[in-house]
CSV table of C-alpha atoms in Angstrom, one decimal:
chain,number,residue,atom,x,y,z
L,1,MET,CA,19.6,53.6,-5.9
L,2,SER,CA,18.5,57.1,-4.9
L,3,ARG,CA,17.3,57.8,-1.4
L,4,GLY,CA,13.8,58.2,-2.7
L,5,MET,CA,13.8,54.9,-4.6
L,6,GLU,CA,15.4,53.3,-1.5
L,7,LYS,CA,12.4,54.4,0.6
L,8,LEU,CA,10.0,53.1,-2.1
L,9,PHE,CA,11.7,49.7,-1.8
L,10,TYR,CA,11.4,49.8,2.0
L,11,ILE,CA,7.6,50.3,1.6
L,12,GLY,CA,7.5,47.5,-1.0
L,13,CYS,CA,9.3,45.1,1.4
L,14,PHE,CA,6.9,46.0,4.2
L,15,ILE,CA,3.8,45.3,2.0
L,16,THR,CA,5.1,42.0,0.6
L,17,GLN,CA,6.8,40.7,3.7
L,18,GLY,CA,4.1,41.7,6.2
L,19,SER,CA,4.5,40.0,9.5
L,20,SER,CA,8.0,38.8,8.3
L,21,TYR,CA,9.3,42.3,7.8
L,22,ILE,CA,12.9,42.8,8.9
L,23,SER,CA,15.2,45.8,8.9
L,24,ALA,CA,17.4,46.0,5.7
L,25,THR,CA,20.1,47.6,7.8
L,26,ALA,CA,20.2,44.9,10.5
L,27,TYR,CA,19.9,42.1,7.9
L,28,GLY,CA,22.6,43.6,5.8
L,29,MET,CA,25.0,43.5,8.7
L,30,MET,CA,24.0,39.9,9.5
L,31,HIS,CA,24.5,38.9,5.9
L,32,ARG,CA,27.9,40.4,5.8
L,33,LEU,CA,28.9,38.7,9.0
L,34,HIS,CA,27.7,35.4,7.5
L,35,HIS,CA,30.0,35.9,4.5
L,36,ALA,CA,32.9,36.9,6.7
L,37,HIS,CA,32.6,33.9,9.1
L,38,THR,CA,30.8,31.3,7.0
L,39,ASP,CA,30.4,28.0,8.9
L,40,THR,CA,32.4,29.1,11.9
L,41,GLY,CA,31.3,29.7,15.4
L,42,GLU,CA,30.9,33.4,14.6
L,43,ASP,CA,28.5,32.8,11.7
L,44,PRO,CA,25.1,34.1,12.7
L,45,HIS,CA,23.2,31.5,10.8
L,46,SER,CA,25.1,28.4,9.8
L,47,PRO,CA,23.8,24.8,9.7
L,48,ALA,CA,27.2,23.8,11.0
L,49,ASN,CA,26.4,25.4,14.4
L,50,THR,CA,23.0,23.8,15.0
L,51,PRO,CA,21.6,20.2,14.9
L,52,ASN,CA,18.5,20.9,12.7
L,53,MET,CA,16.8,23.7,10.7
L,54,PHE,CA,14.5,24.7,13.5
L,55,THR,CA,17.3,25.4,15.9
L,56,MET,CA,19.0,27.3,13.1
L,57,MET,CA,15.9,29.4,12.6
L,58,TRP,CA,15.8,30.2,16.3
L,59,MET,CA,19.6,31.0,16.4
L,60,THR,CA,19.1,33.3,13.3
L,61,ARG,CA,16.2,35.0,14.9
L,62,ASN,CA,18.2,35.7,18.1
L,63,ASN,CA,21.3,36.9,16.3
L,64,TYR,CA,19.2,39.1,14.1
L,65,PHE,CA,17.4,40.8,17.0
L,66,SER,CA,20.7,41.2,18.8
L,67,ILE,CA,22.1,43.1,15.8
L,68,TYR,CA,18.9,45.1,15.4
L,69,THR,CA,18.8,46.2,19.0
L,70,GLY,CA,22.5,47.0,19.1
L,71,ASN,CA,23.4,44.3,21.6
L,72,THR,CA,25.9,42.8,19.1
L,73,ASN,CA,28.9,44.9,18.5
L,74,VAL,CA,29.3,45.0,14.8
L,75,GLU,CA,32.5,46.4,13.3
L,76,SER,CA,32.0,49.6,11.2
L,77,LYS,CA,33.3,47.9,8.0
L,78,TYR,CA,30.1,45.7,8.0
L,79,LYS,CA,27.9,48.8,8.3
L,80,LYS,CA,29.2,50.7,5.3
L,81,ASP,CA,26.7,51.8,2.6
L,82,LEU,CA,23.7,49.9,4.0
L,83,PRO,CA,20.2,51.3,3.4
L,84,GLU,CA,18.8,52.9,6.5
L,85,TRP,CA,15.4,54.4,7.4
L,86,GLU,CA,15.1,54.3,11.2
L,87,ALA,CA,11.8,56.1,11.4
L,88,PHE,CA,10.1,53.7,9.1
L,89,ASP,CA,11.6,50.7,10.9
L,90,LYS,CA,10.1,51.9,14.2
L,91,ILE,CA,6.6,51.7,12.6
L,92,ALA,CA,7.1,48.5,10.5
L,93,HIS,CA,9.4,46.6,12.9
L,94,ASN,CA,7.4,46.1,16.1
L,95,TRP,CA,5.1,43.4,17.6
L,96,ILE,CA,1.9,45.5,17.3
L,97,THR,CA,2.4,45.8,13.5
L,98,ARG,CA,3.2,42.1,13.3
L,99,ILE,CA,0.0,41.2,15.2
L,100,LEU,CA,-2.0,43.4,12.9
L,101,TRP,CA,-0.6,41.7,9.9
L,102,ILE,CA,-1.4,38.2,11.4
L,103,ALA,CA,-4.9,39.4,12.1
L,104,ALA,CA,-5.2,40.5,8.5
L,105,TYR,CA,-3.9,37.2,7.1
L,106,THR,CA,-6.3,35.2,9.4
L,107,THR,CA,-9.3,37.3,8.3
L,108,PHE,CA,-8.3,36.8,4.6
L,109,TYR,CA,-8.3,33.0,5.2
L,110,ILE,CA,-11.6,33.0,7.0
L,111,ILE,CA,-13.2,34.9,4.2
L,112,PHE,CA,-11.7,33.1,1.2
L,113,ALA,CA,-10.6,29.6,2.3
L,114,THR,CA,-12.9,27.0,0.8
L,115,ALA,CA,-11.6,23.9,2.7
L,116,TRP,CA,-10.2,23.3,6.2
L,117,TRP,CA,-6.9,22.1,5.0
L,118,GLN,CA,-6.1,25.5,3.4
L,119,PHE,CA,-5.7,26.9,6.9
L,120,LEU,CA,-2.6,24.7,7.2
L,121,LEU,CA,-1.0,27.3,4.9
L,122,LEU,CA,-1.6,30.1,7.4
L,123,PRO,CA,1.5,29.5,9.5
L,124,ALA,CA,3.6,29.6,6.3
L,125,THR,CA,2.0,32.8,5.3
L,126,ILE,CA,2.7,34.4,8.7
L,127,MET,CA,6.3,33.1,8.6
L,128,MET,CA,7.0,33.5,4.9
L,129,GLY,CA,10.3,35.3,5.5
L,130,SER,CA,11.6,32.5,7.9
L,131,VAL,CA,10.5,29.8,5.4
L,132,GLN,CA,12.5,31.5,2.6
L,133,GLY,CA,15.4,32.0,5.0
L,134,VAL,CA,15.6,28.4,6.1
L,135,VAL,CA,15.6,27.2,2.5
L,136,VAL,CA,18.5,29.4,1.5
L,137,ASN,CA,20.5,29.3,4.7
L,138,TRP,CA,19.8,25.6,5.5
L,139,TRP,CA,19.2,23.7,2.3
L,140,ALA,CA,21.8,25.7,0.3
L,141,HIS,CA,24.4,24.6,2.8
L,142,ARG,CA,23.2,21.0,2.9
L,143,PHE,CA,22.0,20.0,-0.5
L,144,GLY,CA,22.7,20.8,-4.1
L,145,TYR,CA,25.6,21.1,-6.5
L,146,VAL,CA,28.9,23.0,-6.4
L,147,ASN,CA,30.5,25.1,-9.1
L,148,TYR,CA,33.4,26.4,-6.8
L,149,GLU,CA,35.2,24.4,-4.2
L,150,MET,CA,35.4,26.6,-1.1
L,151,LYS,CA,36.2,26.4,2.6
L,152,ASN,CA,32.5,26.4,3.4
L,153,THR,CA,29.4,24.3,2.7
L,154,SER,CA,27.6,26.6,0.3
L,155,LYS,CA,25.8,24.9,-2.6
L,156,ASN,CA,23.5,25.8,-5.5
L,157,ILE,CA,20.0,24.4,-5.2
L,158,LEU,CA,18.3,25.1,-8.6
L,159,PRO,CA,19.7,25.4,-12.1
L,160,ILE,CA,16.9,27.8,-13.1
L,161,ASP,CA,15.8,29.8,-10.1
L,162,LEU,CA,12.2,30.8,-10.6
L,163,VAL,CA,11.4,30.5,-6.9
L,164,PHE,CA,14.0,32.4,-4.9
L,165,TRP,CA,15.1,34.9,-7.6
L,166,GLY,CA,18.7,33.9,-7.7
L,167,GLU,CA,19.3,33.2,-4.0
L,168,SER,CA,19.4,29.5,-4.6
L,169,PHE,CA,22.7,30.0,-6.4
L,170,HIS,CA,24.3,30.1,-3.0
L,171,ASN,CA,27.7,28.6,-3.9
L,172,ASN,CA,28.1,31.1,-6.7
L,173,HIS,CA,27.1,34.0,-4.4
L,174,HIS,CA,29.7,33.0,-1.8
L,175,HIS,CA,32.4,32.8,-4.5
L,176,HIS,CA,31.8,36.3,-5.7
L,177,PRO,CA,29.4,38.0,-3.2
L,178,GLY,CA,29.7,41.5,-4.9
L,179,LYS,CA,28.3,40.3,-8.2
L,180,PRO,CA,24.7,41.2,-8.9
L,181,ASN,CA,24.1,38.2,-11.2
L,182,ASN,CA,24.3,35.0,-9.1
L,183,ALA,CA,24.1,32.7,-12.2
L,184,ASP,CA,27.4,31.5,-13.6
L,185,LYS,CA,26.9,28.4,-15.8
L,186,TRP,CA,25.2,28.5,-19.1
L,187,PHE,CA,22.1,26.7,-17.8
L,188,GLU,CA,21.7,28.8,-14.7
L,189,ILE,CA,19.2,31.7,-14.8
L,190,ASP,CA,19.0,34.3,-12.1
L,191,THR,CA,15.5,35.8,-12.4
L,192,GLY,CA,16.2,38.4,-9.7
L,193,TYR,CA,19.1,39.7,-11.8
L,194,LEU,CA,16.9,39.9,-14.9
L,195,ALA,CA,14.5,42.0,-12.9
L,196,MET,CA,17.4,44.2,-11.8
L,197,LYS,CA,18.5,44.6,-15.4
L,198,LEU,CA,15.1,45.9,-16.3
L,199,MET,CA,15.1,48.3,-13.4
L,200,HIS,CA,18.6,49.4,-14.4
L,201,LYS,CA,17.3,50.2,-18.0
L,202,MET,CA,14.4,52.1,-16.5
L,203,LYS,CA,17.0,54.1,-14.4
L,204,LEU,CA,15.4,53.1,-11.2
L,205,ILE,CA,18.6,51.5,-9.9
L,206,GLN,CA,22.2,51.4,-11.0
L,207,LEU,CA,23.8,48.0,-11.3
L,208,LYS,CA,27.5,47.5,-10.4
L,209,THR,CA,29.8,44.8,-9.3
L,210,ILE,CA,31.6,45.3,-6.0
L,211,THR,CA,35.1,43.8,-6.4
L,212,HIS,CA,35.8,43.4,-2.7
L,213,ALA,CA,32.5,42.6,-0.8
């Protein structure tokens, strides 16, 4: 996408992720490291390296921040062609901004919640990015079906992915990580890819398959 459209998506991610906002640059590096070292000791977020999903979440958090702060030495090949907007990240990616988001969520619940039990959803709202991450990075390496036998534990969770917009086709994605459409079988539907096709037709983005990711 163009630099202007890239910045628009940065802002969109900030609005929708709120207190869970993370840097696309740092996460892009971590995601590439995950593919390069899946289920080994160098994988930044593998269930194979932790006893449960909570310790994996904590390990992922620590590895992500180490990459973001530059404490992890990441090879240049994993940094190539990643989106980058350092000035925006300084505003969106700090604890003051996260606390303000949490305060906004809490205020919303106080105003609109009609029963006490609805406040049980507040932690999930605050940590929505982590909740999504643990489903894809834990469940999709533990449970599901396999289209491709690989030297890792990646699996597909849902045949029609209306929830995670194609990210639940994890086994497919690990098999060909440079392909924008994560659905392979006739019954699999990648709703994220359908959205990207629409944006491609609107000339907002340009879809392409990367042969060697």
